[in-house]
């Protein structure tokens, strides 16, 4: 593994992230819209369960959404790099495919975790109470989930060559992933086919891990669906699998 | 010991042999020109040498490393300037070079110095903090050449480096390229369409339909044409023809009132001609064969950008092949 290459891939992403203010602003606008426009509206319709408002219930999901969009966006920038040629510079370098995948995965992790941390600052506004340990736990989970989704995004990017596929990915992969993640409704209340699809979605376990930490003692329909240990095991295992598969798919062309 | 050695290299895409059993060697510190029409197999060969694609059969070595088995060692020995830009346009020139230095594992303490030197070499130091998207085509190409040198490669590959540049940028870049072997102790492997550029190469290989059909220095290749052509006008062509026959044992052809003769050493021939024919000579013209003449004679076609239809066919086939596999 080439740490110099991993470092510089992350540094490049971070530099661009800081430089493109509009990207940060629009990335942060999305969770705000969902929390305060969708969430607040739905709160009128959905009666609070277990002393929790609907806006509070979707907060872990919104953290997951923030990570989902920014990680996928960061990873499928590989498609842009392919289209504009820059990816060739990376592929022609004396750097293992594994380092490239890890470097790109960590790039997405850094920018996604920063955004998730900013969104997390909203918890007092929503009337949630979190202790320091919970905040640290949320941040650690955010890092793991970001890496998992970023590496999943890299895997996606290996299948596409041009940026026209961007809307395909957004509409047919990212949006369903968001709605089938337990972000907007508890998994245990879903009809069977949807529940199965939800269980196949990596993001589900990320959102569930956030629920486990943010609502630790909650019972009832709005509580977490799996144990925190299950969530973390699935996330780490999937991250590992995505890295290995993506690295293989980046091997030399025929 | 040649720095590049290729033996019987074959690259097939299904039934299409993009590279069909080529062999050649490149001496260290020289400029090697790889010439051929579009779709002849130039870029495919470069891609195999740069370890970007695998070969079907054959061998290739760069700096004593096997291109097919030791990609990492080969990659450290080479720099590449691709046909299409591979710069990150959202970063500055400086950042692009620093990125490259890290990617190639250049020691941290050396990065700054090397990047400054490289930028100075291609005269872009003053524009180092501009985003690359603000650069002109010629500046981008120069920046890519500078980037290719950052990790001190032994061989620099240039795939059509001057394609699409205006004449001034071409001349400018060409100046940079010809300086490199001495200044940076690097061997240049380049492909080009432009014949005047090929003339400057130390050695040229002409490739057509995946095969090397001629190889040698520009002067050696021109001998294929049979030497320089001298044309002269005289007061008395018949008498002159007889004199030339006596003097050089060459039959001069009379075409539309002018006499034509070929000679290996046209320049040395002229004084003798004038001495022999005296005041019967009205004018003498010496025409040296160009690489384009050689190319025309060997392949039956001139190198042009317009035969793009042939190229796109082959590219299409390669793409279709990759989709199937």
Coordinates of C-alpha atoms in Angstrom, one line a residue:
Chain A
X1 CA 0.0 0.0 0.0
X2 CA 1.3 3.5 -0.9
X3 CA 0.4 5.9 1.9
X4 CA 1.8 8.9 -0.1
X5 CA -0.8 8.2 -2.8
X6 CA -3.6 7.7 -0.3
X7 CA -2.7 10.9 1.4
X8 CA -2.6 13.0 -1.8
X9 CA -5.9 11.6 -3.0
X10 CA -7.5 12.7 0.2
X11 CA -5.7 16.1 0.1
X12 CA -7.0 16.7 -3.4
X13 CA -10.6 16.0 -2.4
X14 CA -10.3 18.2 0.7
X15 CA -8.8 21.0 -1.3
X16 CA -11.6 20.9 -3.8
X17 CA -14.2 20.6 -1.1
X18 CA -13.0 23.7 0.6
X19 CA -12.6 25.6 -2.7
X20 CA -16.1 24.8 -3.9
X21 CA -18.3 26.6 -1.4
X22 CA -21.4 26.1 -3.4
X23 CA -21.0 22.4 -3.1
X24 CA -20.9 22.6 0.7
X25 CA -23.9 25.0 0.8
X26 CA -26.1 22.8 -1.4
X27 CA -24.9 19.7 0.5
X28 CA -26.0 21.3 3.8
X29 CA -29.3 22.7 2.4
X30 CA -30.6 19.2 1.6
X31 CA -30.8 17.9 5.2
X32 CA -32.2 21.2 6.4
X33 CA -35.0 21.0 3.8
X34 CA -35.8 17.5 4.8
X35 CA -35.7 18.2 8.5
X36 CA -37.7 21.4 8.6
X37 CA -39.9 21.2 5.5
X38 CA -40.7 17.5 5.1
X39 CA -40.1 16.6 8.8
X40 CA -42.1 19.5 10.3
X41 CA -44.9 18.9 7.9
X42 CA -45.1 15.2 8.5
X43 CA -45.0 15.7 12.2
X44 CA -48.6 17.0 11.9
X45 CA -49.7 13.8 10.2
X46 CA -47.7 11.2 12.1
X47 CA -48.6 11.1 15.8
X48 CA -45.6 11.0 18.0
X49 CA -44.7 7.6 19.4
X50 CA -42.7 6.9 22.5
X51 CA -42.5 10.6 23.3
X52 CA -40.7 11.3 20.0
X53 CA -41.7 13.7 17.3
X54 CA -41.4 12.7 13.6
X55 CA -38.7 15.3 13.1
X56 CA -36.7 13.8 15.9
X57 CA -37.3 10.3 14.5
X58 CA -35.9 11.2 11.0
X59 CA -32.8 12.9 12.5
X60 CA -30.7 9.7 12.3
X61 CA -32.0 9.1 8.8
X62 CA -31.0 12.7 7.8
X63 CA -27.5 12.1 9.1
X64 CA -27.5 9.0 6.9
X65 CA -28.8 10.9 4.0
X66 CA -26.1 13.6 4.3
X67 CA -23.5 10.8 4.3
X68 CA -25.2 9.0 1.4
X69 CA -25.3 12.0 -0.9
X70 CA -21.8 13.3 -0.2
X71 CA -20.1 10.0 -0.2
X72 CA -21.7 8.9 -3.5
X73 CA -21.0 12.3 -5.0
X74 CA -17.4 12.1 -3.9
X75 CA -16.9 8.6 -5.3
X76 CA -18.6 9.0 -8.6
X77 CA -16.5 12.0 -9.3
X78 CA -14.3 9.2 -10.5
X79 CA -16.6 9.1 -13.5
X80 CA -15.9 12.8 -14.1
X81 CA -12.2 12.1 -13.8
X82 CA -12.5 9.3 -16.4
X83 CA -14.4 11.6 -18.7
X84 CA -11.9 14.4 -18.4
X85 CA -8.9 12.1 -18.5
X86 CA -7.5 12.8 -15.1
X87 CA -8.2 9.2 -13.9
X88 CA -5.6 8.0 -16.4
X89 CA -3.0 10.0 -14.5
X90 CA -3.9 8.0 -11.4
X91 CA -4.2 4.6 -13.1
X92 CA -0.8 5.1 -14.9
X93 CA 1.0 5.8 -11.6
X94 CA 3.1 3.2 -9.7
X95 CA 0.3 2.8 -7.2
X96 CA -1.6 -0.3 -6.3
X97 CA -5.3 -0.5 -7.1
X98 CA -6.0 -1.1 -3.5
X99 CA -4.3 2.2 -2.5
X100 CA -6.4 4.0 -5.1
X101 CA -9.7 2.5 -3.8
X102 CA -8.7 3.2 -0.1
X103 CA -7.5 6.7 -1.0
X104 CA -10.8 7.5 -2.8
X105 CA -12.8 5.9 -0.1
X106 CA -11.1 8.0 2.6
X107 CA -11.6 11.1 0.5
X108 CA -15.4 10.5 0.6
X109 CA -15.1 9.7 4.3
X110 CA -13.4 13.0 5.2
X111 CA -15.9 15.2 3.4
X112 CA -18.9 13.2 4.4
X113 CA -18.0 13.1 8.1
X114 CA -17.4 16.8 8.1
X115 CA -20.9 17.4 6.7
X116 CA -22.5 14.9 9.0
X117 CA -20.8 16.6 12.0
X118 CA -22.3 20.0 10.9
X119 CA -25.7 18.4 10.6
X120 CA -25.3 16.8 14.0
X121 CA -24.9 20.3 15.5
X122 CA -28.7 20.7 14.9
X123 CA -29.7 18.2 17.6
X124 CA -30.5 20.8 20.3
X125 CA -32.8 22.7 17.9
X126 CA -34.8 19.5 17.5
X127 CA -35.1 19.0 21.2
X128 CA -32.8 16.0 21.4
X129 CA -30.5 15.6 24.3
X130 CA -27.1 14.0 23.6
X131 CA -24.2 13.5 25.9
X132 CA -20.6 13.8 25.0
X133 CA -20.1 10.1 24.7
X134 CA -23.1 9.8 22.4
X135 CA -21.7 12.6 20.2
X136 CA -18.4 10.9 19.9
X137 CA -20.1 7.6 19.2
X138 CA -22.2 9.2 16.4
X139 CA -19.0 10.7 14.9
X140 CA -17.3 7.3 14.9
X141 CA -20.3 5.6 13.3
X142 CA -20.3 8.5 10.8
X143 CA -16.8 7.7 9.8
X144 CA -17.5 4.0 9.3
X145 CA -20.7 4.6 7.4
X146 CA -19.1 7.2 5.2
X147 CA -16.3 4.8 4.3
X148 CA -18.8 2.1 3.6
X149 CA -21.0 4.2 1.3
X150 CA -17.9 5.8 -0.4
X151 CA -16.4 2.4 -1.3
X152 CA -19.9 1.4 -2.5
X153 CA -19.8 4.5 -4.7
X154 CA -16.4 3.6 -6.1
X155 CA -17.8 0.2 -7.0
X156 CA -20.6 1.9 -8.8
X157 CA -18.2 4.2 -10.6
X158 CA -16.3 1.2 -12.1
X159 CA -19.3 0.4 -14.1
X160 CA -19.9 3.8 -15.8
X161 CA -17.7 5.6 -18.2
X162 CA -19.5 8.9 -18.8
X163 CA -21.1 11.5 -16.6
X164 CA -24.5 11.1 -18.4
X165 CA -24.9 8.1 -16.1
X166 CA -25.0 10.5 -13.1
X167 CA -28.8 10.9 -13.2
X168 CA -29.2 7.2 -13.6
X169 CA -27.2 6.6 -10.5
X170 CA -29.1 9.4 -8.6
X171 CA -32.6 8.2 -9.6
X172 CA -32.3 4.5 -9.6
X173 CA -29.7 3.9 -6.9
X174 CA -29.3 6.8 -4.5
X175 CA -32.9 7.8 -4.1
X176 CA -34.2 4.2 -3.5
X177 CA -31.3 3.7 -1.1
X178 CA -32.4 6.7 0.9
X179 CA -36.1 5.7 1.0
X180 CA -35.3 2.0 1.7
X181 CA -32.9 2.8 4.6
X182 CA -35.3 3.2 7.5
X183 CA -34.6 6.9 7.3
X184 CA -38.2 8.0 6.8
X185 CA -40.1 5.1 8.3
X186 CA -39.2 2.2 10.7
X187 CA -38.1 -0.9 8.9
X188 CA -40.3 -3.1 11.1
X189 CA -43.4 -1.4 9.9
X190 CA -42.7 -2.0 6.2
X191 CA -44.5 -4.7 4.1
X192 CA -42.5 -7.8 3.5
X193 CA -40.9 -7.1 0.0
X194 CA -39.9 -3.6 1.1
X195 CA -38.5 -4.9 4.3
X196 CA -36.3 -7.4 2.4
X197 CA -35.0 -4.7 0.1
X198 CA -34.3 -2.5 3.1
X199 CA -32.3 -5.3 4.7
X200 CA -30.1 -5.5 1.6
X201 CA -29.3 -1.8 1.7
X202 CA -26.0 -1.0 3.4
X203 CA -27.3 2.4 4.4
X204 CA -30.0 0.8 6.6
X205 CA -27.4 -0.4 9.0
X206 CA -25.8 3.0 9.2
X207 CA -29.1 4.7 9.9
X208 CA -29.9 2.0 12.4
X209 CA -26.6 2.5 14.2
X210 CA -27.3 6.2 14.5
X211 CA -30.8 5.3 16.0
X212 CA -29.2 3.0 18.4
X213 CA -26.9 5.7 19.8
X214 CA -29.3 8.7 19.5
X215 CA -32.4 6.9 21.0
X216 CA -30.7 4.4 23.3
X217 CA -33.6 3.5 25.5
X218 CA -36.4 3.8 23.1
X219 CA -38.8 1.0 22.7
X220 CA -41.7 0.6 20.3
X221 CA -42.2 1.1 16.6
X222 CA -39.8 4.0 16.2
X223 CA -36.8 2.3 17.9
X224 CA -33.8 0.8 16.2
X225 CA -34.4 -2.4 14.3
X226 CA -31.1 -4.2 14.9
X227 CA -28.5 -4.2 17.6
X228 CA -25.6 -1.8 17.4
X229 CA -23.2 -4.8 17.2
X230 CA -25.1 -6.2 14.2
X231 CA -25.1 -2.7 12.5
X232 CA -21.3 -2.2 12.9
X233 CA -20.5 -5.8 11.9
X234 CA -22.4 -5.4 8.7
X235 CA -21.0 -2.0 7.9
X236 CA -17.4 -3.1 8.5
X237 CA -17.8 -6.3 6.5
X238 CA -19.4 -4.6 3.6
X239 CA -16.7 -1.9 3.6
X240 CA -14.1 -4.6 3.4
X241 CA -16.0 -6.4 0.6
X242 CA -16.5 -3.2 -1.4
X243 CA -12.8 -2.4 -1.2
X244 CA -11.7 -5.8 -2.3
X245 CA -14.2 -6.0 -5.2
X246 CA -13.5 -2.4 -6.4
X247 CA -9.8 -3.0 -6.3
X248 CA -10.2 -6.1 -8.5
X249 CA -12.4 -4.3 -11.0
X250 CA -9.8 -1.5 -11.4
X251 CA -7.3 -4.1 -12.6
X252 CA -5.7 -3.6 -16.0
X253 CA -7.9 -3.5 -19.0
X254 CA -7.6 -6.3 -21.6
Chain B
X1 CA 22.1 -2.0 -23.4
X2 CA 18.9 -0.5 -25.0
X3 CA 16.6 1.3 -22.6
X4 CA 13.5 -0.1 -24.4
X5 CA 13.4 -3.5 -25.9
X6 CA 10.4 -5.0 -27.7
X7 CA 10.3 -8.5 -29.1
X8 CA 7.6 -9.8 -31.3
X9 CA 4.9 -8.0 -29.4
X10 CA 1.3 -8.9 -30.3
X11 CA -1.9 -7.3 -29.1
X12 CA -5.2 -8.7 -30.4
X13 CA -8.7 -7.6 -29.9
X14 CA -10.7 -10.6 -31.1
X15 CA -9.7 -11.1 -34.7
X16 CA -8.2 -7.7 -35.0
X17 CA -4.5 -7.5 -34.4
X18 CA -3.9 -3.9 -33.3
X19 CA -0.2 -4.7 -32.9
X20 CA 1.0 -7.6 -35.0
X21 CA 4.4 -8.9 -34.0
X22 CA 6.6 -5.8 -33.7
X23 CA 10.2 -5.8 -32.5
X24 CA 12.5 -2.8 -31.9
X25 CA 15.1 -1.3 -29.6
X26 CA 15.6 2.3 -28.4
X27 CA 19.0 3.5 -27.3
X28 CA 19.3 5.5 -24.1
X29 CA 19.3 9.3 -24.4
X30 CA 17.8 9.4 -27.9
X31 CA 14.6 10.6 -29.4
X32 CA 12.7 7.7 -31.0
X33 CA 9.9 8.5 -33.3
X34 CA 7.0 6.1 -33.8
X35 CA 5.3 7.0 -37.1
X36 CA 2.1 5.7 -38.6
X37 CA -1.3 6.6 -39.9
X38 CA -4.2 6.7 -37.4
X39 CA -5.2 3.3 -36.2
X40 CA -1.8 1.8 -37.1
X41 CA -1.2 0.6 -33.6
X42 CA 0.9 3.4 -32.1
X43 CA -1.2 4.2 -29.1
X44 CA -1.8 0.5 -28.4
X45 CA 1.9 -0.1 -28.4
X46 CA 2.4 2.8 -26.0
X47 CA -0.3 1.5 -23.7
X48 CA 1.3 -1.9 -23.5
X49 CA 4.8 -0.4 -22.8
X50 CA 3.2 1.9 -20.1
X51 CA 1.6 -1.2 -18.5
X52 CA -1.9 0.1 -19.0
X53 CA -3.0 -2.9 -21.1
X54 CA -1.8 -6.4 -21.3
X55 CA -0.2 -7.9 -24.4
X56 CA -1.5 -11.0 -26.2
X57 CA 2.1 -12.3 -26.7
X58 CA 5.7 -11.2 -27.0
X59 CA 8.0 -9.4 -24.7
X60 CA 8.7 -5.8 -23.8
X61 CA 11.3 -4.3 -21.4
X62 CA 11.9 -0.8 -20.2
X63 CA 15.0 0.0 -18.1
X64 CA 15.5 -3.8 -17.8
X65 CA 12.0 -4.2 -16.2
X66 CA 9.4 -6.5 -17.8
X67 CA 6.4 -4.4 -19.0
X68 CA 4.2 -7.4 -18.7
X69 CA 5.3 -8.7 -15.3
X70 CA 6.7 -5.8 -13.3
X71 CA 4.2 -2.9 -13.9
X72 CA 5.2 -1.0 -10.8
X73 CA 9.0 -0.9 -11.6
X74 CA 8.2 0.0 -15.2
X75 CA 5.9 2.8 -14.1
X76 CA 8.5 4.3 -11.9
X77 CA 10.9 4.4 -14.9
X78 CA 8.6 6.2 -17.2
X79 CA 6.7 9.4 -17.6
X80 CA 3.7 9.7 -20.0
X81 CA 2.0 12.5 -21.8
X82 CA -1.2 11.1 -23.3
X83 CA -2.9 12.3 -26.4
X84 CA -5.7 13.8 -24.4
X85 CA -5.1 16.0 -21.4
X86 CA -5.0 14.2 -18.1
X87 CA -4.7 17.3 -15.9
X88 CA -7.1 18.2 -13.1
X89 CA -8.5 21.4 -14.4
X90 CA -9.9 22.4 -11.1
X91 CA -6.5 22.5 -9.5
X92 CA -3.7 24.9 -10.2
X93 CA -0.6 24.0 -12.2
X94 CA 1.4 23.9 -9.0
X95 CA -1.1 21.6 -7.3
X96 CA -1.2 19.3 -10.3
X97 CA 2.6 18.8 -10.1
X98 CA 2.6 18.3 -6.4
X99 CA -0.1 15.8 -6.7
X100 CA 2.0 13.9 -9.3
X101 CA 5.1 14.0 -7.1
X102 CA 3.2 12.5 -4.1
X103 CA 1.6 9.9 -6.4
X104 CA 5.0 8.8 -7.6
X105 CA 6.5 8.7 -4.1
X106 CA 8.9 11.6 -4.5
X107 CA 10.6 12.4 -1.2
X108 CA 8.8 15.1 0.6
X109 CA 11.9 17.3 1.0
X110 CA 12.5 17.3 -2.7
X111 CA 9.0 18.0 -4.0
X112 CA 9.1 21.7 -3.8
X113 CA 12.4 22.1 -5.6
X114 CA 11.5 19.7 -8.4
X115 CA 8.1 21.3 -9.0
X116 CA 9.8 24.7 -9.2
X117 CA 12.4 23.4 -11.6
X118 CA 9.9 21.7 -13.8
X119 CA 7.7 24.8 -14.0
X120 CA 10.7 27.0 -14.9
X121 CA 11.8 24.5 -17.5
X122 CA 8.5 24.9 -19.4
X123 CA 8.3 28.6 -18.6
X124 CA 5.1 28.4 -16.6
X125 CA 6.4 29.4 -13.3
X126 CA 4.7 32.8 -13.4
X127 CA 1.4 31.1 -14.0
X128 CA 1.8 28.4 -11.4
X129 CA -1.1 29.5 -9.2
X130 CA -3.6 29.7 -12.0
X131 CA -6.3 27.0 -12.3
X132 CA -5.5 24.8 -15.2
X133 CA -8.9 25.4 -16.8
X134 CA -7.6 28.9 -17.5
X135 CA -4.7 27.6 -19.5
X136 CA -4.4 27.5 -23.3
X137 CA -3.9 24.2 -25.1
X138 CA -0.2 24.8 -25.6
X139 CA 0.3 25.7 -21.9
X140 CA -1.6 22.5 -20.8
X141 CA 0.6 20.4 -23.0
X142 CA 3.8 22.0 -21.7
X143 CA 2.5 21.5 -18.1
X144 CA 1.9 17.8 -18.9
X145 CA 5.5 17.5 -20.2
X146 CA 6.8 19.2 -17.0
X147 CA 4.6 16.8 -14.9
X148 CA 6.0 13.8 -16.8
X149 CA 9.5 14.8 -15.7
X150 CA 8.8 15.3 -11.9
X151 CA 9.7 11.8 -10.9
X152 CA 12.8 11.8 -13.0
X153 CA 11.8 9.0 -15.4
X154 CA 14.3 7.3 -17.7
X155 CA 11.9 7.3 -20.6
X156 CA 9.2 9.9 -21.4
X157 CA 6.4 8.8 -23.7
X158 CA 4.8 11.5 -25.8
X159 CA 1.7 10.5 -27.7
X160 CA 1.1 13.1 -30.4
X161 CA 2.4 15.9 -28.2
X162 CA 1.8 18.7 -30.7
X163 CA -1.5 17.5 -32.0
X164 CA -4.1 20.3 -32.2
X165 CA -1.7 23.1 -31.2
X166 CA -1.2 26.3 -33.2
X167 CA 2.1 26.7 -35.0
X168 CA 3.7 28.9 -32.3
X169 CA 2.8 26.6 -29.4
X170 CA 4.0 23.7 -31.5
X171 CA 7.4 25.3 -32.1
X172 CA 7.6 26.3 -28.4
X173 CA 6.8 22.8 -27.2
X174 CA 9.1 21.3 -29.8
X175 CA 11.9 23.4 -28.4
X176 CA 11.2 21.9 -24.9
X177 CA 11.1 18.4 -26.2
X178 CA 14.4 18.5 -28.1
X179 CA 16.2 19.9 -25.1
X180 CA 15.1 17.1 -22.8
X181 CA 17.4 14.2 -23.5
X182 CA 20.5 16.2 -22.6
X183 CA 19.0 18.4 -19.9
X184 CA 17.0 15.8 -18.1
X185 CA 18.9 12.6 -19.0
X186 CA 15.8 11.1 -20.4
X187 CA 15.0 9.0 -23.5
X188 CA 12.0 10.2 -25.6
X189 CA 9.6 7.9 -27.2
X190 CA 7.1 9.8 -29.3
X191 CA 4.4 9.4 -31.9
X192 CA 3.7 12.1 -34.3
X193 CA 1.9 12.9 -37.6
X194 CA 4.1 15.9 -38.3
X195 CA 6.9 15.1 -40.7
X196 CA 9.1 18.0 -39.8
X197 CA 9.1 16.7 -36.2
X198 CA 10.0 13.2 -37.3
X199 CA 13.1 14.6 -39.1
X200 CA 14.6 15.6 -35.7
X201 CA 14.3 12.1 -34.2
X202 CA 17.5 10.1 -33.9
X203 CA 15.6 7.0 -35.0
X204 CA 12.2 6.4 -36.6
X205 CA 10.1 3.3 -36.8
X206 CA 7.2 3.4 -39.3
X207 CA 4.2 1.3 -38.3
X208 CA 1.3 0.4 -40.5
X209 CA -1.5 -2.1 -39.9
X210 CA 0.2 -3.2 -36.7
X211 CA 3.5 -4.0 -38.3
X212 CA 6.8 -2.1 -38.4
X213 CA 7.6 -1.7 -42.1
X214 CA 10.7 0.4 -41.8
X215 CA 13.2 1.5 -39.2
X216 CA 16.3 3.7 -39.1
X217 CA 17.6 7.2 -38.8
X218 CA 15.8 9.8 -40.9
X219 CA 18.8 9.8 -43.3
X220 CA 18.8 6.0 -43.6
X221 CA 15.1 5.9 -44.3
X222 CA 15.4 8.5 -47.0
X223 CA 17.8 6.3 -48.8
X224 CA 14.7 4.1 -49.5
X225 CA 13.8 6.8 -51.9
X226 CA 17.1 6.4 -53.6
X227 CA 18.8 9.6 -52.6
X228 CA 18.4 13.3 -53.4
X229 CA 16.8 14.5 -56.6
X230 CA 18.7 17.1 -58.7
X231 CA 16.8 18.8 -61.4
X232 CA 18.5 21.1 -63.9
X233 CA 17.8 23.3 -66.8
X234 CA 20.4 23.6 -69.5
X235 CA 20.8 25.2 -72.9
X236 CA 21.3 21.8 -74.5
X237 CA 19.7 18.9 -72.8
X238 CA 20.9 16.2 -75.2
X239 CA 24.5 17.2 -74.9
X240 CA 24.1 17.5 -71.2
X241 CA 22.7 14.1 -70.8
X242 CA 25.7 12.6 -72.6
X243 CA 28.1 14.6 -70.5
X244 CA 26.3 13.5 -67.3
X245 CA 26.5 9.9 -68.5
X246 CA 30.2 10.3 -69.0
X247 CA 30.8 12.1 -65.7
X248 CA 28.7 10.1 -63.2
X249 CA 27.5 7.1 -65.2
X250 CA 24.0 8.1 -64.4
X251 CA 21.1 8.3 -66.9
X252 CA 19.4 11.7 -66.5
X253 CA 15.8 11.7 -67.3
X254 CA 14.3 14.4 -69.5
X255 CA 10.9 15.4 -68.2
X256 CA 9.2 18.4 -69.8
X257 CA 12.5 20.1 -70.7
X258 CA 14.2 19.6 -67.4
X259 CA 16.8 17.0 -66.5
X260 CA 16.3 14.9 -63.4
X261 CA 18.9 12.7 -61.7
X262 CA 19.1 10.9 -58.4
X263 CA 22.2 10.7 -56.3
X264 CA 23.1 9.6 -52.8
X265 CA 25.1 12.8 -52.2
X266 CA 23.3 15.4 -54.1
X267 CA 25.1 18.3 -52.5
X268 CA 28.5 17.1 -53.5
X269 CA 27.2 16.3 -56.9
X270 CA 26.3 19.9 -57.8
X271 CA 29.8 21.4 -58.0
X272 CA 31.0 18.6 -60.3
X273 CA 27.9 19.0 -62.5
X274 CA 28.6 22.7 -62.9
X275 CA 32.3 22.1 -63.6
X276 CA 31.4 19.4 -66.2
X277 CA 28.6 21.2 -68.0
X278 CA 30.1 24.7 -67.7
X279 CA 28.0 27.6 -69.0
X280 CA 25.4 25.2 -70.5
X281 CA 23.7 25.1 -67.0
X282 CA 20.9 27.6 -66.5
X283 CA 19.7 26.5 -63.1
X284 CA 20.1 23.7 -60.6
X285 CA 17.7 22.6 -57.9
X286 CA 18.4 20.0 -55.2
X287 CA 15.4 18.3 -53.6
X288 CA 16.0 16.2 -50.5
X289 CA 13.5 13.5 -49.9
X290 CA 11.3 14.0 -46.8
X291 CA 10.1 11.4 -44.4
X292 CA 6.7 12.0 -45.9
X293 CA 8.1 10.7 -49.3
X294 CA 9.4 7.6 -47.5
X295 CA 6.0 7.1 -45.9
X296 CA 4.2 7.6 -49.1
X297 CA 6.5 5.1 -50.9
X298 CA 6.1 2.4 -48.2
X299 CA 2.5 2.7 -47.3
X300 CA 1.0 4.2 -50.4
X301 CA -0.6 6.9 -48.3
X302 CA 0.4 10.2 -46.8
X303 CA 0.1 10.6 -43.1
X304 CA -2.9 12.8 -42.5
X305 CA -5.3 13.6 -39.8
X306 CA -8.3 13.2 -42.2
X307 CA -8.2 9.4 -42.4
X308 CA -10.1 9.5 -39.1
X309 CA -12.7 7.1 -40.4
X310 CA -10.2 4.3 -40.4
X311 CA -9.3 5.1 -36.8
X312 CA -12.8 5.3 -35.5
X313 CA -13.5 1.9 -37.0
X314 CA -10.7 0.3 -35.1
X315 CA -11.6 2.2 -31.9
X316 CA -15.1 1.0 -32.3
X317 CA -14.0 -2.6 -32.6
X318 CA -11.8 -2.3 -29.5
X319 CA -14.7 -0.8 -27.6
X320 CA -17.1 -3.5 -28.7
X321 CA -14.5 -6.1 -27.7
X322 CA -14.1 -4.7 -24.3
X323 CA -17.9 -4.7 -23.8
X324 CA -18.1 -8.4 -24.7
X325 CA -15.3 -9.4 -22.3

